[in-house]
Amino acid sequence: MLLTMAELNGRPVLPDMLLTLALTNYGHFTSMRVDGQRVRGLSLHMERLVRDCGALFGASLDPELVRRYVRQAAAGLGDSFVVRVTVFDPAIDMGHPAEAENPNILVTVRPAASLPLPPLRVKSVHYERDVPAVKHTGLFGLLHSRRAAQLEGFDDALFISPDNQVSEGGTWNVGFINDNGVVWPKADVLPGVTSALLQQRTDHATLPVTLADAQGMRAAFATNTTIGVRAIACIDEAPLATEHPLLTQLRDTYQAIPGERP
């Protein structure tokens, strides 16, 4: 059985090395599903890390160094697992975050769920992500929304803006299927690697989607690196089809994308 492991800058991490990350929680990350030692969209994950490092720390990040640390952490592991790369500055001072400019690289490995996963039941929640263009470590609002949805009997939360526009889920992008094909919501969302890979390879439209629009779609789906393409069974009390030819096509398209070696 694969156990969770962690390395900081290529060396086994000790708990006190992570105190700053736990207490200040200023950093960014990307998560990658590894199947057979290959990652779909690896180059996009590296581009995200470099881009977000510049945004949060004003510093450069060597993607080849990141890949070396990922190879080291994944060495000898088979089947499927998830690698998360978190970038943070252990010396950050909460009172002077502008001085944080020394990004360190934390690589963690955990088991991956078997695909496909069962459909999601989601609850609409009014929430807007902080700095949505950056995949940052500030997950409180996302997890609080997920918890609230689960306490009402749902699996997860679907975010709705103040003007009633659908954006995304807590840790996934959302897409829809209407009579004309695949629709991605036009909104400020975290640019997901899986959604980008699918958009590169499939016909689609990007349009504003209201909550009422979403509830009236033929089908809906969640996407991220760990779940691939996962059907959504309902939004609030509105049921949606969990089987549709375009859902099958999207899953098949994603599965056919060749992975890259770290």
PDB file of C-alpha atoms in Angstrom, residues 38 67 70 102 140 158 200 217 245 259:
ATOM      1  CA  ARG A  38       3.583   9.559 -16.616  1.00  0.00           C
ATOM      2  CA  ARG A  67      10.923  17.691 -12.222  1.00  0.00           C
ATOM      3  CA  VAL A  70       9.251  14.755  -8.585  1.00  0.00           C
ATOM      4  CA  ASN A 102      13.168  32.375  -1.251  1.00  0.00           C
ATOM      5  CA  PHE A 140     -10.180  27.730   4.121  1.00  0.00           C
ATOM      6  CA  LEU A 158     -20.546  24.657  -6.663  1.00  0.00           C
ATOM      7  CA  GLN A 200      -7.496  22.036 -26.533  1.00  0.00           C
ATOM      8  CA  MET A 217     -28.389  21.636 -18.746  1.00  0.00           C
ATOM      9  CA  PRO A 245     -22.495  10.598 -25.371  1.00  0.00           C
ATOM     10  CA  GLY A 259       1.400  11.388 -20.382  1.00  0.00           C
TER      11      GLY A 259
END
